[in-house]
Coordinates of C-alpha atoms in Angstrom, one line a residue:
Chain A
X1 CA 0.0 0.0 0.0
X2 CA 1.3 3.4 -1.0
X3 CA 1.6 5.9 1.8
X4 CA 0.6 9.5 1.2
X5 CA 3.5 11.8 0.6
X6 CA 2.8 15.5 0.6
X7 CA 4.2 17.5 -2.3
X8 CA 7.2 19.6 -1.3
X9 CA 6.1 23.1 0.0
X10 CA 6.4 25.9 -2.4
X11 CA 8.7 28.8 -1.6
X12 CA 7.2 31.8 0.0
X13 CA 5.8 34.2 -2.5
X14 CA 7.7 37.3 -3.4
X15 CA 7.0 40.3 -1.2
X16 CA 4.0 42.0 -2.7
X17 CA 2.7 44.1 0.1
X18 CA 4.2 46.7 2.4
X19 CA 6.2 49.9 1.7
X20 CA 9.4 48.2 0.5
X21 CA 7.6 46.1 -2.0
X22 CA 5.6 49.1 -3.2
X23 CA 8.7 51.1 -3.7
X24 CA 10.4 48.3 -5.5
X25 CA 7.5 47.6 -7.8
X26 CA 6.6 51.2 -8.6
X27 CA 9.8 53.2 -8.4
X28 CA 12.6 50.8 -9.2
X29 CA 11.0 48.3 -11.4
X30 CA 13.3 48.9 -14.4
X31 CA 16.5 50.8 -15.3
X32 CA 14.7 53.8 -16.9
X33 CA 12.3 53.9 -14.0
X34 CA 15.2 53.9 -11.5
X35 CA 17.0 56.7 -13.3
X36 CA 13.8 58.8 -13.4
X37 CA 13.2 58.2 -9.7
X38 CA 16.7 59.2 -8.7
X39 CA 16.6 62.3 -11.0
X40 CA 13.3 63.4 -9.4
X41 CA 14.6 62.8 -5.9
X42 CA 17.7 64.9 -6.5
X43 CA 15.5 67.6 -8.0
X44 CA 13.2 67.6 -5.0
X45 CA 16.2 67.6 -2.6
X46 CA 17.5 70.7 -4.3
X47 CA 14.2 72.6 -4.4
X48 CA 12.1 71.7 -1.4
X49 CA 14.5 72.8 1.4
X50 CA 14.6 76.3 -0.1
X51 CA 10.8 76.5 -0.4
X52 CA 10.2 75.1 3.1
X53 CA 12.8 77.5 4.5
X54 CA 11.1 80.5 2.9
X55 CA 7.6 79.3 3.8
X56 CA 8.3 78.3 7.4
X57 CA 11.7 78.3 9.0
X58 CA 12.9 81.8 7.9
X59 CA 9.5 83.2 7.7
X60 CA 8.3 86.0 9.9
X61 CA 5.2 85.1 11.8
X62 CA 4.6 87.8 14.4
X63 CA 4.5 91.5 14.4
X64 CA 2.5 94.5 13.4
X65 CA 4.2 96.3 10.7
X66 CA 6.6 95.7 7.8
X67 CA 9.6 96.5 10.1
X68 CA 8.9 93.3 12.0
X69 CA 9.9 91.3 9.0
X70 CA 13.6 91.0 9.7
X71 CA 14.3 87.5 8.5
X72 CA 14.9 86.5 4.9
X73 CA 11.8 84.3 4.5
X74 CA 8.2 85.1 3.8
X75 CA 6.6 88.0 5.6
X76 CA 3.3 86.5 6.9
X77 CA 2.9 89.7 9.0
X78 CA 1.7 91.2 5.8
X79 CA -1.2 88.7 5.6
X80 CA -2.2 88.9 9.3
X81 CA -2.1 92.7 9.3
X82 CA -4.4 92.9 6.3
X83 CA -6.5 89.8 7.0
X84 CA -9.6 91.7 7.9
X85 CA -9.4 93.6 4.6
X86 CA -8.8 90.3 2.7
X87 CA -11.9 88.7 4.1
X88 CA -14.3 91.6 4.6
X89 CA -13.1 94.4 2.4
X90 CA -13.9 97.8 3.9
X91 CA -17.0 96.6 5.7
X92 CA -17.1 98.5 9.0
X93 CA -15.4 96.5 11.8
X94 CA -18.3 96.7 14.3
X95 CA -20.8 95.4 11.6
X96 CA -18.7 92.4 10.5
X97 CA -21.0 90.0 12.4
X98 CA -23.5 90.6 9.6
X99 CA -21.1 89.2 7.0
X100 CA -20.4 86.2 9.3
X101 CA -24.1 85.7 9.9
X102 CA -24.7 85.5 6.1
X103 CA -21.8 83.1 5.7
X104 CA -23.1 80.8 8.4
X105 CA -26.6 81.0 6.9
X106 CA -25.2 80.0 3.6
X107 CA -23.4 77.0 5.0
X108 CA -26.3 75.8 7.0
X109 CA -28.8 76.1 4.2
X110 CA -26.4 74.5 1.7
X111 CA -25.7 71.5 4.0
X112 CA -29.4 71.4 5.0
X113 CA -30.5 71.2 1.3
X114 CA -28.5 68.0 0.9
X115 CA -28.2 66.2 4.2
X116 CA -31.4 66.8 6.1
X117 CA -34.4 64.4 6.0
X118 CA -36.5 64.7 2.9
X119 CA -39.7 66.3 4.3
X120 CA -37.8 69.0 6.2
X121 CA -35.5 69.6 3.3
X122 CA -38.2 70.3 0.8
X123 CA -40.3 72.4 3.1
X124 CA -37.7 74.5 4.9
X125 CA -34.2 74.3 3.5
X126 CA -34.7 74.5 -0.2
X127 CA -37.0 77.5 -0.1
X128 CA -34.6 79.2 2.4
X129 CA -31.7 78.4 0.0
X130 CA -33.5 80.0 -2.9
X131 CA -34.4 83.1 -0.8
X132 CA -30.9 83.4 0.7
X133 CA -29.5 86.0 -1.8
X134 CA -32.3 88.4 -1.0
X135 CA -32.1 87.7 2.7
X136 CA -28.4 88.3 2.6
X137 CA -28.8 91.6 0.8
X138 CA -31.2 92.7 3.5
X139 CA -28.8 91.8 6.2
X140 CA -25.6 93.2 4.5
X141 CA -27.2 96.4 3.5
X142 CA -29.2 96.8 6.6
X143 CA -31.1 99.9 5.8
X144 CA -34.4 98.0 5.2
X145 CA -34.3 96.1 8.5
X146 CA -33.4 99.0 10.8
X147 CA -29.6 98.4 11.0
X148 CA -27.0 101.0 10.0
X149 CA -26.8 101.1 6.2
X150 CA -23.6 99.8 4.7
X151 CA -23.6 100.6 1.0
X152 CA -22.2 98.2 -1.5
X153 CA -19.1 100.4 -1.9
X154 CA -17.9 99.0 1.4
X155 CA -18.5 95.4 0.6
X156 CA -15.4 93.5 -0.5
X157 CA -12.8 90.9 0.2
X158 CA -13.1 87.2 0.0
X159 CA -16.6 87.1 1.5
X160 CA -17.7 89.2 -1.5
X161 CA -16.3 86.5 -3.9
X162 CA -18.3 83.9 -2.0
X163 CA -21.5 85.9 -1.8
X164 CA -21.4 86.8 -5.5
X165 CA -20.7 83.2 -6.6
X166 CA -23.4 81.8 -4.3
X167 CA -26.0 84.4 -5.1
X168 CA -25.5 83.9 -8.8
X169 CA -25.7 80.2 -8.8
X170 CA -28.8 80.2 -6.5
X171 CA -30.7 82.4 -9.0
X172 CA -29.2 80.6 -12.0
X173 CA -30.4 77.3 -10.6
X174 CA -34.1 77.8 -11.5
X175 CA -33.3 80.2 -14.4
X176 CA -31.1 77.6 -16.1
X177 CA -33.8 75.0 -15.6
X178 CA -36.3 77.2 -17.3
X179 CA -34.0 77.8 -20.2
X180 CA -33.2 74.1 -20.5
X181 CA -37.0 73.4 -20.5
X182 CA -37.4 76.1 -23.2
X183 CA -34.8 74.5 -25.3
X184 CA -36.7 71.2 -25.2
X185 CA -40.0 72.8 -25.8
X186 CA -42.0 72.2 -28.9
X187 CA -43.1 75.9 -29.0
X188 CA -40.9 77.6 -31.6
X189 CA -40.8 80.9 -29.8
X190 CA -39.8 79.6 -26.4
X191 CA -37.3 77.3 -28.1
X192 CA -35.5 79.9 -30.2
X193 CA -35.4 82.4 -27.3
X194 CA -33.9 79.8 -25.0
X195 CA -31.3 78.7 -27.6
X196 CA -30.2 82.3 -28.3
X197 CA -29.9 83.1 -24.6
X198 CA -28.0 79.9 -23.8
X199 CA -25.6 80.1 -26.7
X200 CA -25.0 83.8 -26.2
X201 CA -24.0 83.5 -22.5
X202 CA -22.0 80.4 -23.2
X203 CA -20.3 81.7 -26.2
X204 CA -19.1 85.1 -24.9
X205 CA -16.1 85.2 -22.5
X206 CA -17.1 86.1 -19.0
X207 CA -14.8 89.1 -19.0
X208 CA -16.4 90.5 -22.1
X209 CA -19.8 90.0 -20.4
X210 CA -18.6 92.0 -17.4
X211 CA -17.6 94.9 -19.5
X212 CA -20.9 94.7 -21.5
X213 CA -22.7 94.5 -18.1
X214 CA -21.1 97.8 -16.9
X215 CA -21.6 99.5 -20.3
X216 CA -24.8 98.0 -21.7
X217 CA -27.0 97.0 -18.8
X218 CA -27.7 100.6 -17.8
X219 CA -29.3 101.1 -21.3
X220 CA -32.0 98.7 -20.2
X221 CA -32.9 100.6 -17.1
X222 CA -34.9 103.8 -17.0
X223 CA -32.9 106.9 -17.7
X224 CA -31.4 108.5 -14.6
X225 CA -31.5 105.5 -12.4
X226 CA -28.0 104.7 -11.1
X227 CA -27.9 100.9 -10.9
X228 CA -25.5 99.6 -8.4
X229 CA -22.3 98.2 -9.8
X230 CA -22.6 95.0 -7.7
X231 CA -26.1 94.5 -8.8
X232 CA -25.0 94.7 -12.5
X233 CA -22.2 92.2 -11.8
X234 CA -24.7 89.9 -10.1
X235 CA -27.0 90.0 -13.1
X236 CA -24.2 89.3 -15.5
X237 CA -22.8 86.4 -13.4
X238 CA -26.3 84.9 -13.0
X239 CA -27.0 85.0 -16.7
X240 CA -23.6 83.6 -17.5
X241 CA -24.1 80.8 -15.0
X242 CA -27.6 80.1 -16.2
X243 CA -26.3 79.4 -19.7
X244 CA -23.9 76.8 -18.3
X245 CA -26.5 75.3 -16.0
X246 CA -29.0 75.0 -18.8
X247 CA -26.5 72.8 -20.7
X248 CA -25.8 70.8 -17.6
X249 CA -29.5 70.2 -17.1
X250 CA -29.8 69.2 -20.8
X251 CA -27.4 66.4 -20.2
X252 CA -29.6 65.3 -17.2
X253 CA -32.8 65.5 -19.3
X254 CA -31.3 63.3 -21.9
X255 CA -30.3 60.7 -19.3
X256 CA -34.0 60.2 -18.2
X257 CA -35.6 57.2 -19.9
X258 CA -38.6 58.0 -22.1
X259 CA -40.6 55.6 -20.0
X260 CA -40.7 58.1 -17.2
X261 CA -42.5 60.6 -19.4
X262 CA -44.9 58.0 -20.6
X263 CA -45.7 56.8 -17.1
X264 CA -46.3 60.4 -16.0
X265 CA -48.5 61.0 -19.0
X266 CA -50.5 57.8 -18.5
X267 CA -51.3 58.8 -15.0
X268 CA -52.9 62.0 -16.4
X269 CA -50.3 64.4 -14.9
X270 CA -50.2 67.8 -16.6
X271 CA -47.1 69.3 -18.1
X272 CA -45.9 71.2 -15.1
X273 CA -46.8 68.5 -12.7
X274 CA -44.9 66.0 -14.8
X275 CA -41.9 68.4 -15.1
X276 CA -41.7 69.4 -11.4
X277 CA -42.7 66.2 -9.7
X278 CA -41.1 63.5 -11.9
X279 CA -38.5 65.1 -14.1
X280 CA -36.9 67.9 -12.1
X281 CA -35.9 65.8 -9.1
X282 CA -34.3 63.2 -11.3
X283 CA -32.5 65.7 -13.5
X284 CA -31.0 67.5 -10.5
X285 CA -29.9 64.2 -9.0
X286 CA -28.2 63.2 -12.3
X287 CA -26.6 66.6 -12.9
X288 CA -25.4 67.3 -9.3
X289 CA -21.7 66.4 -10.0
X290 CA -21.7 68.7 -13.0
X291 CA -23.6 71.5 -11.2
X292 CA -20.9 71.5 -8.5
X293 CA -18.1 71.5 -11.1
X294 CA -19.7 74.4 -12.8
X295 CA -20.0 76.2 -9.5
X296 CA -16.3 75.8 -8.8
X297 CA -15.6 77.3 -12.2
X298 CA -17.9 80.3 -11.5
X299 CA -16.3 80.8 -8.1
X300 CA -12.9 81.1 -9.6
X301 CA -14.2 83.4 -12.3
X302 CA -15.2 85.9 -9.6
X303 CA -11.6 87.0 -9.4
X304 CA -12.1 88.6 -12.9
X305 CA -14.2 91.2 -11.1
X306 CA -11.0 92.9 -10.1
X307 CA -10.7 94.2 -13.7
X308 CA -13.9 96.1 -13.5
X309 CA -13.1 97.6 -10.1
X310 CA -15.0 95.4 -7.7
X311 CA -13.2 95.1 -4.4
X312 CA -13.0 91.3 -4.3
X313 CA -10.0 89.6 -2.8
X314 CA -7.6 90.0 -5.7
X315 CA -8.1 93.7 -6.0
X316 CA -7.9 94.0 -2.2
X317 CA -4.6 92.3 -2.3
X318 CA -3.3 94.6 -5.0
X319 CA -4.5 97.6 -2.9
X320 CA -2.6 96.3 0.1
X321 CA 0.5 95.7 -2.0
X322 CA 0.5 99.3 -3.1
X323 CA -0.1 100.7 0.4
X324 CA 2.7 103.1 1.3
X325 CA 3.5 101.4 4.6
X326 CA 3.9 98.0 2.9
X327 CA 6.0 98.7 -0.2
X328 CA 8.5 96.0 0.6
X329 CA 7.5 93.7 -2.2
X330 CA 5.1 91.3 -0.5
X331 CA 3.6 90.2 -3.8
X332 CA 4.7 86.6 -3.3
X333 CA 3.1 86.2 0.0
X334 CA -0.1 88.0 -1.1
X335 CA -0.7 86.1 -4.2
X336 CA 0.3 82.8 -2.6
X337 CA -2.2 83.5 0.1
X338 CA -5.0 84.3 -2.4
X339 CA -4.2 81.1 -4.4
X340 CA -4.2 79.1 -1.2
X341 CA -7.5 80.6 -0.1
X342 CA -9.2 79.8 -3.4
X343 CA -7.7 76.3 -3.5
X344 CA -8.9 75.6 0.0
X345 CA -12.4 76.6 -0.7
X346 CA -12.5 74.9 -4.1
X347 CA -11.0 71.7 -2.7
X348 CA -13.4 71.6 0.2
X349 CA -16.3 72.0 -2.3
X350 CA -14.8 69.1 -4.3
X351 CA -14.8 67.0 -1.2
X352 CA -18.4 68.0 -0.4
X353 CA -19.3 67.3 -4.0
X354 CA -17.8 63.8 -3.8
X355 CA -19.7 63.1 -0.6
X356 CA -23.0 64.3 -2.0
X357 CA -22.4 62.2 -5.0
X358 CA -21.7 59.1 -2.9
X359 CA -24.9 59.8 -0.9
X360 CA -27.0 60.1 -4.1
X361 CA -25.4 57.0 -5.4
X362 CA -26.3 54.9 -2.4
X363 CA -29.8 56.4 -2.3
X364 CA -30.9 56.4 -5.8
X365 CA -28.4 55.3 -8.4
X366 CA -29.6 51.7 -8.1
X367 CA -33.1 52.7 -8.7
X368 CA -32.1 54.9 -11.6
X369 CA -30.3 52.0 -13.2
X370 CA -33.2 49.7 -12.7
X371 CA -35.5 52.1 -14.4
X372 CA -33.1 52.8 -17.3
X373 CA -31.8 49.3 -17.9
X374 CA -34.5 46.7 -17.3
X375 CA -33.8 43.1 -17.0
X376 CA -33.4 41.6 -20.5
X377 CA -36.5 39.9 -21.7
X378 CA -36.4 36.2 -21.3
X379 CA -38.9 34.2 -23.4
X380 CA -40.3 31.0 -21.9
Chain B
X1 CA -52.5 49.8 -30.7
X2 CA -52.9 50.1 -27.0
X3 CA -50.4 53.0 -26.9
X4 CA -52.8 54.9 -29.2
X5 CA -55.7 54.5 -26.8
X6 CA -54.1 56.9 -24.3
X7 CA -52.3 58.7 -27.1
X8 CA -48.7 58.0 -26.1
X9 CA -48.5 57.5 -29.8
X10 CA -50.5 58.9 -32.7
X11 CA -52.2 56.6 -35.2
X12 CA -51.7 57.0 -38.9
X13 CA -55.0 55.9 -40.4
X14 CA -58.5 55.4 -39.3
X15 CA -60.4 56.7 -36.3
X16 CA -60.4 55.8 -32.6
X17 CA -63.2 56.3 -30.1
X18 CA -62.4 55.9 -26.5
X19 CA -65.2 56.1 -23.9
X20 CA -67.4 58.0 -26.4
X21 CA -64.7 60.6 -27.2
X22 CA -63.1 60.6 -30.6
X23 CA -59.3 60.8 -30.3
X24 CA -58.5 63.7 -32.5
X25 CA -55.8 66.3 -31.8
X26 CA -57.4 67.8 -28.7
X27 CA -55.3 68.0 -25.5
X28 CA -58.1 68.5 -23.1
X29 CA -59.8 65.2 -24.1
X30 CA -56.6 63.3 -23.8
X31 CA -56.0 64.2 -20.2
X32 CA -59.6 63.3 -19.4
X33 CA -59.1 59.9 -21.1
X34 CA -55.7 59.3 -19.5
X35 CA -57.3 59.8 -16.1
X36 CA -59.7 56.9 -16.7
X37 CA -57.3 54.6 -18.5
X38 CA -54.7 52.8 -16.5
X39 CA -51.5 51.7 -18.1
X40 CA -48.8 49.2 -17.2
X41 CA -45.6 49.2 -19.1
X42 CA -43.1 46.5 -20.1
X43 CA -40.3 48.2 -18.2
X44 CA -42.5 49.1 -15.1
X45 CA -41.6 52.8 -15.4
X46 CA -41.9 53.4 -11.7
X47 CA -40.5 56.8 -10.5
X48 CA -37.1 55.9 -9.0
X49 CA -36.8 58.9 -6.8
X50 CA -40.1 58.3 -4.9
X51 CA -40.9 55.5 -2.5
X52 CA -43.5 52.9 -3.5
X53 CA -46.1 54.7 -1.4
X54 CA -45.3 58.0 -3.0
X55 CA -45.4 56.4 -6.4
X56 CA -48.9 55.2 -5.7
X57 CA -50.2 58.4 -4.1
X58 CA -49.0 60.7 -6.9
X59 CA -52.0 60.2 -9.2
X60 CA -54.7 60.5 -6.6
X61 CA -53.1 63.6 -4.9
X62 CA -52.1 65.6 -8.0
X63 CA -54.6 64.5 -10.7
X64 CA -57.7 63.6 -8.6
X65 CA -56.9 66.2 -5.9
X66 CA -57.7 63.9 -3.1
X67 CA -56.5 64.7 0.4
X68 CA -53.2 63.0 1.4
X69 CA -54.6 60.7 4.0
X70 CA -57.3 59.4 1.7
X71 CA -54.7 58.9 -1.1
X72 CA -52.6 57.0 1.4
X73 CA -55.5 54.7 2.3
X74 CA -56.2 54.0 -1.3
X75 CA -52.6 53.2 -2.0
X76 CA -52.3 50.8 0.9
X77 CA -55.5 49.1 -0.1
X78 CA -54.2 48.4 -3.6
X79 CA -50.8 47.5 -2.3
X80 CA -52.4 44.8 -0.2
X81 CA -54.3 43.6 -3.2
X82 CA -51.1 43.0 -5.1
X83 CA -49.7 41.5 -1.9
X84 CA -46.8 43.7 -1.1
X85 CA -47.9 46.2 1.6
X86 CA -44.7 45.6 3.5
X87 CA -42.7 47.3 0.7
X88 CA -44.5 50.6 1.0
X89 CA -41.6 52.7 2.2
X90 CA -38.9 51.2 0.0
X91 CA -37.6 52.6 -3.3
X92 CA -38.4 50.9 -6.5
X93 CA -34.8 49.8 -7.0
X94 CA -34.9 47.8 -3.9
X95 CA -37.7 45.5 -5.3
X96 CA -37.5 42.6 -7.6
X97 CA -38.9 42.9 -11.1
X98 CA -42.0 41.1 -10.3
X99 CA -42.7 43.2 -7.3
X100 CA -42.0 46.4 -9.3
X101 CA -44.5 45.3 -11.9
X102 CA -47.1 44.6 -9.2
X103 CA -46.5 48.1 -7.8
X104 CA -47.0 49.4 -11.3
X105 CA -50.3 47.6 -11.5
X106 CA -51.3 49.0 -8.1
X107 CA -50.3 52.5 -9.3
X108 CA -52.8 52.3 -12.2
X109 CA -55.5 50.8 -9.9
X110 CA -55.2 53.8 -7.5
X111 CA -56.6 56.0 -10.3
X112 CA -59.7 53.8 -10.3
X113 CA -59.6 53.3 -14.1
X114 CA -62.4 52.1 -16.3
X115 CA -60.0 50.0 -18.3
X116 CA -56.4 48.9 -17.9
X117 CA -53.9 48.6 -20.7
X118 CA -51.0 46.2 -20.3
X119 CA -48.1 46.6 -22.6
X120 CA -46.3 43.2 -22.5
X121 CA -46.2 43.4 -18.7
X122 CA -44.3 40.2 -18.3
X123 CA -41.7 40.2 -21.1
X124 CA -39.0 42.0 -19.0
X125 CA -39.3 39.6 -16.1
X126 CA -37.6 36.4 -15.1
X127 CA -39.7 33.3 -15.8
X128 CA -40.2 32.8 -12.0
X129 CA -41.6 36.3 -11.5
X130 CA -44.0 36.1 -14.4
X131 CA -46.4 34.0 -12.4
X132 CA -46.8 36.4 -9.5
X133 CA -47.7 39.2 -12.0
X134 CA -50.0 37.0 -14.0
X135 CA -51.8 35.9 -10.8
X136 CA -52.5 39.5 -9.9
X137 CA -53.9 40.1 -13.4
X138 CA -56.0 36.9 -13.3
X139 CA -57.5 38.1 -10.0
X140 CA -58.3 41.5 -11.5
X141 CA -60.0 39.9 -14.4
X142 CA -62.1 37.7 -12.2
X143 CA -63.2 40.8 -10.3
X144 CA -64.5 42.2 -13.5
X145 CA -61.8 44.8 -14.5
X146 CA -61.8 45.5 -18.2
X147 CA -58.3 44.8 -19.4
X148 CA -56.5 45.1 -22.7
X149 CA -53.3 43.1 -22.6
X150 CA -50.5 42.7 -25.1
X151 CA -48.8 39.5 -24.3
X152 CA -46.7 36.6 -25.5
X153 CA -48.0 34.4 -22.8
X154 CA -50.3 32.2 -24.8
X155 CA -51.4 30.0 -21.9
X156 CA -52.5 33.1 -20.0
X157 CA -54.3 34.5 -23.0
X158 CA -56.1 31.2 -23.5
X159 CA -57.2 31.0 -19.9
X160 CA -58.2 34.5 -19.1
X161 CA -59.2 36.3 -22.2
X162 CA -62.7 37.0 -23.5
X163 CA -61.5 37.9 -26.9
X164 CA -58.2 37.4 -28.6
X165 CA -56.9 39.8 -31.2
X166 CA -53.9 38.7 -33.2
X167 CA -51.9 41.5 -34.8
X168 CA -49.0 41.5 -37.3
X169 CA -47.3 44.4 -39.0
X170 CA -49.6 46.9 -37.3
X171 CA -52.8 45.3 -38.6
X172 CA -55.4 43.1 -37.0
X173 CA -55.1 39.7 -38.6
X174 CA -57.8 37.8 -36.7
X175 CA -60.0 38.2 -33.7
X176 CA -62.1 35.6 -32.0
X177 CA -62.9 33.9 -28.7
X178 CA -59.9 32.2 -27.2
X179 CA -61.4 28.8 -27.8
X180 CA -62.0 29.4 -31.4
X181 CA -58.7 31.3 -31.9
X182 CA -56.5 28.5 -30.5
X183 CA -58.5 25.5 -31.6
X184 CA -59.8 26.6 -35.0
X185 CA -57.8 29.5 -36.5
X186 CA -59.3 30.9 -39.7
X187 CA -56.4 32.8 -41.2
X188 CA -53.2 31.2 -42.5
X189 CA -51.0 33.7 -40.8
X190 CA -52.6 32.7 -37.5
X191 CA -52.1 29.1 -38.2
X192 CA -48.4 29.5 -38.9
X193 CA -48.0 31.6 -35.7
X194 CA -49.7 29.0 -33.5
X195 CA -47.6 26.3 -35.1
X196 CA -44.5 28.2 -34.4
X197 CA -45.1 28.8 -30.7
X198 CA -47.0 25.7 -29.7
X199 CA -44.5 23.2 -31.2
X200 CA -41.5 23.6 -29.1

């Protein structure tokens, strides 16, 4: 009788996990790879210490005036001394709480519109969100609600960038949807007007639109009325944004299966019921990632406002740079700070966008797929 | 043909009278007709962003203007009739195909229709799920609901139908009682069709 003899054990597998294995597989897997890796390491070793030294080690962190910047590195004193200007422009110091209040309201309603339970969301947060630009204007200006009036000349800084971007997109949200509906409409009039509007505001550079806004918009208002500069900018940004949003929505419309329209029709729902109850919620869900991407684009575009003399953060920075007490050439710190600020906000929006997307995925993508791609027919 | 009855599609020739109203190009009539004509689709077409209950309440609340509580009661009643009341708060994507189709049937029933149209209600389903949907339809038929059903389920047609209409290339080829239709077809096209499907 033959006895069972186990086969000889195989050698342990090559290391495939862990840091060393990763480095070996990804950085030194071949000779050209190794050379590239070493080259990049040498380059970084030459550049990084200088940058870090300037940014942190030799930087000047504390002080009040330019004279406190004695070391060679960055003069962050410049930023801290001007920080109020950077964020709030020339808004009166004792009234700054109004700006903060609006910012907090914005964040609360924004988060509430996405993360709160459905009933509360639709009844409270979404209407509040849509009304927010007007509420904010009341609070910031103050003259209508019994606070001291702060005219728009004093609004400025990074908060203005945020407010303008938010106010434009909030109004562009429904406006773009109406344009997108118009574009799909079978009525020739509504259709052509929508197409002209969408293509115009998408086809003209935003900077040209700003100039046209300051020059041409007054022509549409009655003679003698002096329309506020910020209001004009807001209108231009909104229309510009609505053009883009309309196209984003169009993609969403196209993704909705025809069966949804037929089902709504066969229930006897009217056009607006069908559009608002069935189509709109699904379109917004599908388009949400693109809407947020468009919003980030718009937010960055607000820095163009410097050119037409709005005191948003970039023009505030330039004003600070040319201040006679700070003529020491702090442009590097200033612009780096502005870039960092924009990057931080845009990056956090990307993160929020990703989490909203994930949430929508788990909630509804499955259903959407099941409606769009039914089980293939199987004949008995 | 059934898609013409509630005018999801327009017909090319002839005339069509639904419930005493001639279907010409008149939008007001169409919405009145659609209110009384229930429709069940091949691909269910439930609204994916609404729960089952909301799917069912939509018609009663918005079209028939019923109060919410009443709409809810109606919805639960029909959901029980199709035997899935426990799924009321789920989303359509969480249900199997057969369950979704039964919800779709309940959704039409909530509108209390005079006639129900079925557009190949079982052809997108797994064979196992076909039965549960057909069972619901058989019950409805026994309760006296008028139904017009496009189907490839010959056994079902034979058992339940009062009248069988055989169509090919957009035209009616033959219509008869199920017994006569299956046992004694008159037209050659019908004979070849029955040979094809019954001999395998």
